[in-house]
Structures are given as C-alpha cells and as structure tokens.
CSV table of C-alpha atoms in Angstrom, one decimal:
chain,number,residue,atom,x,y,z
H,1,MET,CA,0.0,0.0,0.0
H,2,LYS,CA,1.3,3.5,-0.8
H,3,LEU,CA,2.4,5.7,2.0
H,4,THR,CA,-0.2,8.4,1.2
H,5,HIS,CA,-3.0,5.8,1.3
H,6,THR,CA,-1.8,4.4,4.6
H,7,LEU,CA,-1.7,7.9,6.1
H,8,PHE,CA,-5.2,8.5,4.7
H,9,LEU,CA,-6.4,5.5,6.7
H,10,ILE,CA,-4.6,6.5,9.8
H,11,ARG,CA,-6.0,10.1,9.6
H,12,THR,CA,-9.5,8.8,9.1
H,13,VAL,CA,-9.3,6.5,12.1
H,14,ASN,CA,-7.7,9.1,14.3
H,15,SER,CA,-10.2,11.8,13.4
H,16,PHE,CA,-13.0,9.3,13.9
H,17,GLY,CA,-11.9,8.5,17.4
H,18,TRP,CA,-11.4,12.1,18.4
H,19,SER,CA,-14.7,13.4,17.0
H,20,ALA,CA,-16.6,10.4,18.6
H,21,ALA,CA,-15.7,11.7,22.0
H,22,MET,CA,-15.1,15.4,21.8
H,23,PRO,CA,-18.7,16.8,21.2
H,24,PHE,CA,-20.1,14.6,24.0
H,25,PHE,CA,-17.8,15.5,26.8
H,26,ALA,CA,-19.4,18.9,27.1
H,27,ILE,CA,-22.9,17.2,27.2
H,28,TYR,CA,-21.6,14.8,29.9
H,29,LEU,CA,-20.3,17.6,32.1
H,30,GLU,CA,-23.5,19.7,31.8
H,31,VAL,CA,-26.1,16.9,31.9
H,32,GLU,CA,-24.5,14.2,34.0
H,33,ARG,CA,-22.4,16.3,36.4
H,34,GLY,CA,-24.2,19.7,36.5
H,35,VAL,CA,-21.1,21.7,35.5
H,36,GLY,CA,-21.9,25.3,34.5
H,37,LEU,CA,-21.5,26.5,30.9
H,38,GLY,CA,-18.8,29.0,31.9
H,39,VAL,CA,-16.6,26.3,33.3
H,40,ILE,CA,-17.2,24.0,30.3
H,41,GLY,CA,-16.3,26.9,28.0
H,42,ALA,CA,-13.1,27.5,29.9
H,43,ALA,CA,-12.2,23.8,29.8
H,44,TYR,CA,-12.6,23.7,26.1
H,45,LEU,CA,-10.6,26.9,25.7
H,46,VAL,CA,-7.7,25.4,27.7
H,47,SER,CA,-8.1,22.2,25.7
H,48,GLY,CA,-7.8,24.2,22.5
H,49,LEU,CA,-4.7,26.0,23.7
H,50,LEU,CA,-3.1,22.7,24.8
H,51,SER,CA,-4.0,21.1,21.4
H,52,LEU,CA,-2.2,24.1,19.7
H,53,CYS,CA,0.9,23.4,21.9
H,54,GLY,CA,0.7,19.8,21.0
H,55,GLN,CA,0.9,20.7,17.3
H,56,LEU,CA,3.9,23.0,17.9
H,57,LEU,CA,5.8,20.5,20.0
H,58,GLY,CA,4.9,17.6,17.6
H,59,GLY,CA,6.4,19.6,14.8
H,60,TRP,CA,9.6,20.3,16.7
H,61,PHE,CA,9.9,16.7,18.0
H,62,THR,CA,9.5,15.4,14.4
H,63,ASP,CA,12.6,17.3,13.3
H,64,LEU,CA,14.5,16.3,16.4
H,65,PHE,CA,13.5,12.7,16.7
H,66,GLY,CA,11.7,11.7,13.5
H,67,SER,CA,8.1,11.0,12.5
H,68,LYS,CA,8.2,7.4,13.7
H,69,SER,CA,9.0,8.4,17.3
H,70,VAL,CA,6.4,11.2,17.4
H,71,MET,CA,3.6,9.2,15.8
H,72,LEU,CA,4.1,6.1,18.0
H,73,THR,CA,4.4,8.3,21.1
H,74,GLY,CA,1.3,10.3,20.2
H,75,TYR,CA,-0.9,7.2,19.5
H,76,THR,CA,0.3,5.3,22.6
H,77,SER,CA,-0.4,8.4,24.8
H,78,SER,CA,-3.8,8.7,23.2
H,79,ILE,CA,-4.6,5.1,24.0
H,80,VAL,CA,-3.6,5.6,27.7
H,81,SER,CA,-5.4,8.9,28.1
H,82,SER,CA,-8.6,7.7,26.4
H,83,THR,CA,-8.7,4.5,28.5
H,84,LEU,CA,-8.2,6.5,31.7
H,85,MET,CA,-11.0,8.9,30.6
H,86,ALA,CA,-13.4,5.9,30.1
H,87,TYR,CA,-12.5,4.5,33.5
H,88,MET,CA,-12.8,7.8,35.3
H,89,LEU,CA,-16.2,8.5,33.8
H,90,TRP,CA,-17.3,5.0,34.6
H,91,ALA,CA,-16.0,5.2,38.2
H,92,LYS,CA,-17.5,8.8,38.6
H,93,PHE,CA,-14.3,10.5,39.7
H,94,ASN,CA,-14.5,14.1,40.8
H,95,VAL,CA,-15.0,16.6,38.0
H,96,LEU,CA,-11.7,18.5,38.3
H,97,PRO,CA,-9.4,15.5,37.6
H,98,ILE,CA,-11.6,14.4,34.7
H,99,ILE,CA,-11.4,17.9,33.1
H,100,LEU,CA,-7.6,18.0,33.6
H,101,LEU,CA,-7.2,14.5,32.0
H,102,TYR,CA,-9.4,15.7,29.1
H,103,VAL,CA,-7.0,18.6,28.5
H,104,GLY,CA,-4.1,16.1,28.4
H,105,PHE,CA,-6.2,13.9,26.0
H,106,SER,CA,-6.5,16.9,23.6
H,107,PHE,CA,-2.8,17.5,23.8
H,108,PHE,CA,-1.8,14.0,22.9
H,109,ARG,CA,-4.4,13.7,20.1
H,110,ALA,CA,-2.7,16.7,18.4
H,111,LEU,CA,0.9,15.6,18.9
H,112,SER,CA,1.1,13.2,16.0
H,113,ASN,CA,-0.5,15.4,13.3
H,114,PRO,CA,2.6,17.4,12.2
H,115,ALA,CA,4.6,14.1,12.0
H,116,THR,CA,2.2,12.6,9.4
H,117,SER,CA,2.3,15.9,7.5
H,118,ALA,CA,6.1,15.9,7.5
H,119,LEU,CA,6.1,12.4,6.0
H,120,ILE,CA,3.9,13.6,3.2
H,121,ALA,CA,6.0,16.8,2.8
H,122,SER,CA,9.2,14.6,2.4
H,123,GLN,CA,7.8,12.8,-0.7
H,124,LYS,CA,10.0,13.3,-3.8
H,125,GLN,CA,7.5,15.0,-6.2
H,126,ARG,CA,5.2,17.9,-5.8
H,127,THR,CA,2.3,15.9,-7.3
H,128,GLN,CA,2.8,13.3,-4.6
H,129,ILE,CA,2.8,15.9,-1.9
H,130,ALA,CA,-0.4,17.5,-3.3
H,131,SER,CA,-2.2,14.2,-3.5
H,132,GLY,CA,-1.0,13.2,0.0
H,133,PHE,CA,-2.3,16.4,1.6
H,134,SER,CA,-5.6,16.1,-0.3
H,135,LEU,CA,-6.1,12.5,1.0
H,136,GLN,CA,-5.3,13.7,4.5
H,137,THR,CA,-8.0,16.4,4.3
H,138,MET,CA,-10.4,13.9,2.9
H,139,GLY,CA,-9.6,11.4,5.7
H,140,GLY,CA,-10.0,14.0,8.4
H,141,ASN,CA,-13.5,15.0,7.1
H,142,ILE,CA,-14.7,11.4,6.7
H,143,GLY,CA,-13.6,10.7,10.3
H,144,PHE,CA,-15.2,13.8,11.6
H,145,GLY,CA,-18.4,13.0,9.7
H,146,LEU,CA,-18.7,9.4,11.1
H,147,GLY,CA,-17.3,9.9,14.6
H,148,PRO,CA,-20.2,12.0,16.1
H,149,ALA,CA,-22.8,9.6,14.7
H,150,ALA,CA,-21.1,6.7,16.4
H,151,GLY,CA,-20.5,8.6,19.6
H,152,GLY,CA,-24.1,9.6,19.7
H,153,ILE,CA,-25.4,6.1,19.4
H,154,LEU,CA,-22.9,4.7,22.0
H,155,SER,CA,-23.5,7.5,24.5
H,156,GLU,CA,-27.3,6.9,24.4
H,157,ARG,CA,-27.1,3.1,24.6
H,158,LEU,CA,-24.0,2.4,26.7
H,159,GLY,CA,-23.2,5.7,28.4
H,160,TYR,CA,-20.6,8.3,28.1
H,161,PRO,CA,-17.6,6.2,29.1
H,162,SER,CA,-18.1,4.1,26.0
H,163,VAL,CA,-17.2,7.1,23.7
H,164,PHE,CA,-13.8,7.3,25.2
H,165,ALA,CA,-13.4,3.5,25.0
H,166,LEU,CA,-14.1,3.9,21.3
H,167,SER,CA,-11.5,6.7,21.1
H,168,ALA,CA,-9.0,4.3,22.7
H,169,LEU,CA,-9.8,1.6,20.2
H,170,ALA,CA,-9.4,4.1,17.3
H,171,ALA,CA,-6.0,5.2,18.6
H,172,SER,CA,-5.0,1.5,19.0
H,173,THR,CA,-6.0,0.9,15.4
H,174,ALA,CA,-4.0,3.9,14.2
H,175,LEU,CA,-1.0,2.6,16.1
H,176,ALA,CA,-1.3,-0.8,14.6
H,177,LEU,CA,-1.7,0.6,11.1
H,178,ALA,CA,1.5,2.7,11.6
H,179,LEU,CA,3.5,-0.2,12.9
H,180,VAL,CA,2.3,-2.8,10.3
H,181,LEU,CA,1.9,-0.7,7.1
H,182,ILE,CA,4.6,2.1,7.3
H,183,ARG,CA,8.1,1.0,6.6
H,184,PHE,CA,9.8,3.9,8.3
H,185,ASP,CA,13.3,2.6,7.5
H,186,GLU,CA,12.7,2.9,3.8
H,187,LEU,CA,11.3,6.4,3.9
H,188,PRO,CA,13.2,9.7,3.7
H,189,ARG,CA,14.2,10.7,7.2
H,190,THR,CA,12.1,13.5,8.7
H,191,ASP,CA,14.9,14.2,11.3
H,192,LEU,CA,17.6,14.7,8.6
H,193,ARG,CA,20.9,14.8,10.4
H,194,VAL,CA,22.5,17.4,8.3
H,195,ARG,CA,25.6,19.4,8.9
H,196,GLY,CA,28.0,16.7,9.9
H,197,GLY,CA,25.6,14.3,11.4
H,198,SER,CA,24.2,16.6,14.1
H,199,LYS,CA,20.6,16.9,14.8
H,200,PRO,CA,18.9,20.3,14.0
H,201,LYS,CA,19.3,22.9,16.7
H,202,LEU,CA,16.1,24.4,18.2
H,203,SER,CA,17.0,27.8,16.9
H,204,GLY,CA,17.0,26.4,13.4
H,205,LEU,CA,13.4,25.2,13.9
H,206,LEU,CA,12.0,28.6,14.6
H,207,PRO,CA,10.1,30.4,11.7
H,208,LYS,CA,12.4,32.8,10.0
H,209,GLY,CA,12.1,35.2,7.1
H,210,LYS,CA,9.4,37.8,6.2
H,211,GLU,CA,7.9,35.4,3.7
H,212,THR,CA,7.3,32.7,6.4
H,213,LEU,CA,6.0,35.1,9.1
H,214,GLY,CA,3.8,36.9,6.6
H,215,PHE,CA,2.4,33.7,5.2
H,216,LEU,CA,1.6,32.3,8.7
H,217,GLY,CA,-0.2,35.6,9.5
H,218,VAL,CA,-2.3,35.3,6.3
H,219,VAL,CA,-3.1,31.7,7.2
H,220,VAL,CA,-4.5,32.9,10.6
H,221,VAL,CA,-6.7,35.4,8.8
H,222,LEU,CA,-8.0,33.0,6.1
H,223,PHE,CA,-8.7,30.2,8.6
H,224,TYR,CA,-10.6,32.7,10.8
H,225,VAL,CA,-12.9,33.1,7.8
H,226,ASP,CA,-13.0,29.3,7.3
H,227,GLY,CA,-13.6,28.8,11.0
H,228,SER,CA,-16.7,31.0,10.9
H,229,LEU,CA,-18.3,28.3,8.8
H,230,TYR,CA,-18.7,26.0,11.7
H,231,THR,CA,-19.6,26.9,15.3
H,232,PRO,CA,-20.6,30.5,14.4
H,233,LEU,CA,-22.8,29.5,11.5
H,234,SER,CA,-24.4,26.8,13.6
H,235,LEU,CA,-25.2,29.3,16.4
H,236,TYR,CA,-26.6,31.9,13.9
H,237,SER,CA,-28.7,29.3,11.9
H,238,ALA,CA,-30.3,28.0,15.1
H,239,GLY,CA,-30.6,31.2,17.1
H,240,PHE,CA,-31.5,33.8,14.5
H,241,ILE,CA,-32.7,31.9,11.4
H,242,HIS,CA,-34.4,29.1,13.4
H,243,LEU,CA,-33.2,26.3,11.2
H,244,SER,CA,-33.9,22.8,12.7
H,245,ASN,CA,-31.2,20.6,14.0
H,246,GLN,CA,-31.8,18.3,11.1
H,247,GLU,CA,-31.4,21.1,8.6
H,248,ILE,CA,-28.2,22.3,10.3
H,249,GLY,CA,-26.9,18.7,10.2
H,250,LEU,CA,-27.7,18.5,6.5
H,251,LEU,CA,-25.6,21.7,6.0
H,252,PHE,CA,-22.5,20.1,7.4
H,253,THR,CA,-23.2,16.8,5.8
H,254,THR,CA,-23.1,18.7,2.5
H,255,ASN,CA,-19.8,20.2,3.5
H,256,GLY,CA,-18.2,16.8,4.4
H,257,LEU,CA,-19.5,15.0,1.3
H,258,LEU,CA,-18.3,17.7,-1.1
H,259,ILE,CA,-14.9,17.7,0.4
H,260,ALA,CA,-14.7,13.9,0.2
H,261,VAL,CA,-15.8,14.0,-3.5
H,262,LEU,CA,-14.1,17.1,-4.8
H,263,GLN,CA,-10.9,17.6,-2.8
H,264,LEU,CA,-8.5,15.4,-4.9
H,265,PRO,CA,-9.8,16.2,-8.4
H,266,LEU,CA,-9.9,20.0,-7.8
H,267,ILE,CA,-6.3,20.0,-6.4
H,268,GLN,CA,-5.1,17.9,-9.4
H,269,LEU,CA,-6.8,20.3,-11.8
H,270,LEU,CA,-5.2,23.3,-10.1
H,271,GLU,CA,-1.8,21.5,-10.2
H,272,ARG,CA,-2.1,20.8,-14.0
H,273,SER,CA,-3.3,24.3,-14.7
H,274,GLY,CA,-0.5,26.0,-12.7
H,275,TRP,CA,-2.9,28.1,-10.7
H,276,ILE,CA,-2.6,26.3,-7.4
H,277,ASN,CA,-0.6,29.1,-5.7
H,278,TYR,CA,-3.4,31.5,-6.5
H,279,ALA,CA,-6.0,29.2,-5.0
H,280,PRO,CA,-6.2,30.8,-1.5
H,281,THR,CA,-7.1,34.2,-3.1
H,282,LEU,CA,-9.9,32.5,-5.2
H,283,SER,CA,-10.9,30.7,-1.9
H,284,ALA,CA,-11.2,34.1,-0.2
H,285,ILE,CA,-13.5,35.4,-3.0
H,286,LEU,CA,-15.7,32.3,-2.8
H,287,MET,CA,-15.9,32.5,1.0
H,288,ALA,CA,-16.8,36.2,0.9
H,289,SER,CA,-19.6,35.5,-1.6
H,290,ALA,CA,-21.0,32.7,0.5
H,291,TYR,CA,-21.1,34.8,3.7
H,292,ILE,CA,-22.7,37.7,1.9
H,293,ALA,CA,-25.4,35.3,0.7
H,294,VAL,CA,-25.9,34.1,4.3
H,295,ALA,CA,-26.4,37.7,5.4
H,296,ASN,CA,-29.1,38.2,2.8
H,297,THR,CA,-31.2,35.1,3.0
H,298,HIS,CA,-33.4,33.1,5.4
H,299,SER,CA,-34.0,30.1,3.1
H,300,PHE,CA,-32.6,26.7,3.9
H,301,GLU,CA,-32.2,26.0,0.2
H,302,ALA,CA,-30.1,29.1,-0.2
H,303,TYR,CA,-28.0,28.1,2.8
H,304,ILE,CA,-27.3,24.8,1.1
H,305,VAL,CA,-26.0,26.7,-2.0
H,306,ALA,CA,-24.0,29.0,0.2
H,307,MET,CA,-22.5,26.1,2.0
H,308,ALA,CA,-21.5,24.4,-1.3
H,309,VAL,CA,-19.8,27.6,-2.4
H,310,ALA,CA,-18.0,28.0,0.9
H,311,THR,CA,-16.9,24.3,0.8
H,312,VAL,CA,-15.3,24.8,-2.6
H,313,GLY,CA,-13.5,27.8,-1.1
H,314,GLU,CA,-12.3,25.6,1.8
H,315,ILE,CA,-11.0,23.0,-0.6
H,316,LEU,CA,-9.0,25.7,-2.4
H,317,LEU,CA,-7.6,26.9,0.8
H,318,THR,CA,-6.3,23.9,2.8
H,319,VAL,CA,-4.0,21.9,0.5
H,320,PRO,CA,-2.5,24.9,-1.4
H,321,THR,CA,-1.5,26.5,1.9
H,322,GLN,CA,0.0,23.2,3.1
H,323,LEU,CA,2.0,23.1,-0.1
H,324,MET,CA,3.2,26.6,0.4
H,325,ILE,CA,4.5,26.0,4.0
H,326,THR,CA,6.2,22.9,2.6
H,327,ALA,CA,7.9,25.1,0.0
H,328,LEU,CA,9.1,27.5,2.7
H,329,SER,CA,10.7,24.8,4.8
H,330,GLY,CA,13.9,22.9,4.4
H,331,PRO,CA,14.6,19.2,5.1
H,332,SER,CA,15.8,19.9,8.7
H,333,ASN,CA,12.8,22.0,9.8
H,334,ARG,CA,10.0,20.5,7.8
H,335,GLY,CA,8.2,19.0,10.8
H,336,ALA,CA,8.4,22.3,12.8
H,337,TYR,CA,7.0,24.3,9.9
H,338,GLN,CA,4.1,21.8,9.6
H,339,GLY,CA,3.5,22.4,13.3
H,340,TYR,CA,3.5,26.1,12.8
H,341,TYR,CA,1.1,25.8,10.0
H,342,SER,CA,-1.3,23.6,12.1
H,343,ALA,CA,-1.0,26.1,15.0
H,344,ALA,CA,-1.9,29.0,12.7
H,345,THR,CA,-4.9,27.2,11.3
H,346,SER,CA,-6.1,26.3,14.9
H,347,THR,CA,-5.5,29.9,16.0
H,348,GLY,CA,-7.7,31.3,13.2
H,349,ARG,CA,-10.5,28.8,13.8
H,350,THR,CA,-10.4,29.3,17.6
H,351,LEU,CA,-10.6,33.1,17.2
H,352,ALA,CA,-13.6,32.6,14.8
H,353,SER,CA,-15.4,30.5,17.4
H,354,PHE,CA,-15.1,33.3,20.0
H,355,ILE,CA,-15.2,36.5,18.0
H,356,THR,CA,-17.8,35.9,15.3
H,357,PRO,CA,-20.6,34.9,17.7
H,358,ILE,CA,-19.9,38.1,19.7
H,359,THR,CA,-20.4,40.2,16.6
H,360,PHE,CA,-23.9,38.8,16.4
H,361,LEU,CA,-24.7,40.7,19.6
H,362,VAL,CA,-22.9,43.9,18.4
H,363,PHE,CA,-24.7,44.4,15.1
H,364,ASN,CA,-28.3,45.1,14.6
H,365,PRO,CA,-29.5,43.2,12.6
H,366,PRO,CA,-27.0,40.3,13.5
H,367,SER,CA,-26.8,39.4,9.8
H,368,HIS,CA,-24.5,42.3,9.3
H,369,ALA,CA,-21.8,40.4,11.1
H,370,TRP,CA,-21.4,38.2,8.1
H,371,TYR,CA,-20.4,41.3,6.0
H,372,VAL,CA,-17.5,41.8,8.4
H,373,VAL,CA,-16.4,38.2,7.9
H,374,GLY,CA,-16.7,38.7,4.1
H,375,ILE,CA,-14.5,41.8,4.3
H,376,VAL,CA,-11.9,39.9,6.4
H,377,SER,CA,-11.9,37.3,3.7
H,378,ILE,CA,-11.2,39.8,0.9
H,379,VAL,CA,-8.5,41.4,3.0
H,380,GLY,CA,-6.9,37.9,3.6
H,381,GLY,CA,-7.1,37.2,-0.2
H,382,ILE,CA,-5.3,40.4,-1.0
H,383,ALA,CA,-2.7,39.8,1.7
H,384,HIS,CA,-2.0,36.4,0.2
H,385,LEU,CA,-1.3,38.0,-3.2
H,386,ALA,CA,1.1,40.3,-1.4
H,387,VAL,CA,3.1,37.4,0.2
H,388,HIS,CA,2.7,35.0,-2.7
H,389,GLY,CA,5.5,36.5,-4.7
H,390,GLY,CA,8.1,35.8,-2.0
H,391,ILE,CA,6.9,32.3,-1.6
H,392,GLU,CA,7.1,31.6,-5.3
H,393,ARG,CA,10.6,32.9,-5.5
H,394,THR,CA,11.8,30.6,-2.7
H,395,GLU,CA,9.8,27.5,-3.6
H,396,SER,CA,11.6,24.2,-3.1
H,397,TYR,CA,10.7,20.6,-2.7
H,398,PRO,CA,12.6,17.5,-1.4
H,399,GLU,CA,13.9,16.6,-4.9
H,400,GLU,CA,15.4,20.0,-5.2
H,401,THR,CA,18.2,21.7,-3.4
H,402,ALA,CA,17.2,22.0,0.3
H,403,ARG,CA,16.6,25.5,1.5
H,404,ASN,CA,16.5,26.8,5.0
H,405,PRO,CA,14.8,30.2,5.3
H,406,LYS,CA,17.0,32.9,6.5
C-alpha cells in the first residue's frame, strides 16, 4: 500500500476516534455532572490551547527525533489517556481530575498530526505531496463525519464512558496501522541529520524570514474566515434563522460530502493548470460570496447553496496553503513548519469560534456580522497575493536543493 493511502487510513481512524468523544464530553459535564456552561467553555478553551501546543511540539519533535517516534508516542499516549478517561467517567471521579485529563487527552491527540504531515512533505515530487495532503484532508473529514454519529449512538445506549473507549480503540487501530503498514526505515528521514551528522538545533526550527512570518499571518486570517463556517454558522442558523437541528446537520453533511468527492480532483486540476498558488485568493472570494449570501437570505435551500460555495472555497484553501508552507521549509525543519502551520490554522479557527458569535450581539441586525467576515476574507485574499511572490521565488521541494529560510 502506498504511504499516502496508509496515512489517509490513519488520519480517518484518528479523526473518527477524536470526533466520537469530543462533542459529547461537554454534554456529559452539563447533563450528568451539572457543570456550568462557563466552566465548560473555559475547559474547552484550555483544551484548544493545549492542542495548539501539541501541534507545535509535535512539529519540533518530528525534526529532532523523527516522524516514527512522534507518531508512536502520540498514538500510545492517546490510548492511555482515552482509556483512563473511560475508566474515570465509569467510576464517577471528581469533575476536576476528569477535566484535567481531558485537557491532556486533547494535547496527545494533536501531537502526531505534524509528524504525518512531515512524512507527506518529504515525498519526492510535488504531485505526490499535493495528493497526499488532499487525501489527509479527505480522511479527516470522513472521520469527523462518522465519529459524532457513532459517539451519539454509543452515549445513548452504553453511556458516556463508551465514547472514550471507542476513542482508545481508534488510537490503537492507528498505532497498529502505523507499525504494520509504514516501513519507516525505507522512507526519507524527517529528522535529517545534516551538517556533519548533528541533529537540528532548536534555533533552526523557529520560523524565519518575512515570507514565512507573513504567510503564517495570512493563514491565521484566512482560517478565521474558514472557522466562521462551523460553530458561528451553527449558532446563527439555530438562534436567528431558526433552522432545525436536522437542517443544520444537512448543511454540514453537504460540507463533508463535497470535500470527500471534490478535494482530490480539484487540487489535481489546479496543479495541472499551474494556478494552485493563487487558489487561496480564489478561496477568499468564494468564501466572501458565501457569507454575503448568508447575510441576505433566510431560506434553507439558499443556505445549502452558500455552504456548497464556501466548501469549494475551503478545498481551495487547505491543501494549497500546506504546499506553500512545505515550499518555505527545508529538510531539517519540515516538521516544525508543519507544526507552525497547524497552530496557525487552529488559531484562526479558535478566534472565529469566539469573535464571530460576539459580533452577532454587536450588530443590529445580526446578519451584518457576516459582512465583516466577508470583508476579512477579501483582506486575507489580497494579503495572500502580497506574500505569494516571495513564496514563489523561494519555492523548493525535497527533490530540489534543500533551502532553509534565513
């Protein structure tokens, strides 16, 4: 089996396990243990911050110790933390240690992501890298689509501890797939010991150069726009437009299905046409159009169309930006740069989850908040054009001469 296909399976399984547990922990705390919404929100905020730290450290450790070490450590730690969560919920431990363990669970789940991305980024040809990142995105969406459905059935029939038991089983499956199907010794090393056999120094893993820093800033902005498509749109659709839960579910089913079907062929088309580096700007235009449509309609059918347009925008954003961060990195800091990229996307989406809902209360009518998101999208698209030239001039891939940004 090809490496990219194996990593697709692993990402699907890992995302499935994470999404089967994550949405139901908040329900468990509120319904079963009577925890206030403020405390739950704070717990999820800390969880998000620790997940971001896990992505950063996972990237650094990948360059220092290799993808194999980080992946196996991440999956093993996920198995242990998920199993402990299932036991503590079953035994009805005090709430505080349960929340603290959940924060650790989030950290370990995020640790392995940059390591898998670094394996893809170390492939020999750009087309392989593009296909690999496309399959990773598809796997993540398939897992996130199936996980909550499985978690909902289990939590109702067997109780909340069962969703973390399922998460532990998923992490065990991911670990087994990595051990059995990935021949790490035959792959390009992700901890390349350059410069006389020494490991990369930590200072060499830090992001350098105005192109890299500018690009990461643009990623935060564009993924703020992308992140407004999820929690904020759900809250707005339910609270102001009064769509039913079933209708909101269909919106996000549309999103997941379109990504699964269109991700790979659209990226391959952009690669062949030579337009892939301009895709984030086109994404920004499509996203802005979708949000302006949301601001001006109350029809479920129109929302489906807007979601379809925004989803195409999301497809045009994710893989092209991953390719660009790969181009900016060198062989000795590829994992760290994938970690920075993951942290930037998480930062944008986290900010969207907090800021965009607040704007619903600021504007009268609340629909005007979507114009702000649309404007931010256009600004992000223009900013991408501004930094794109520097990225294009420094573009390098593993088969070319390695470049470390200065």
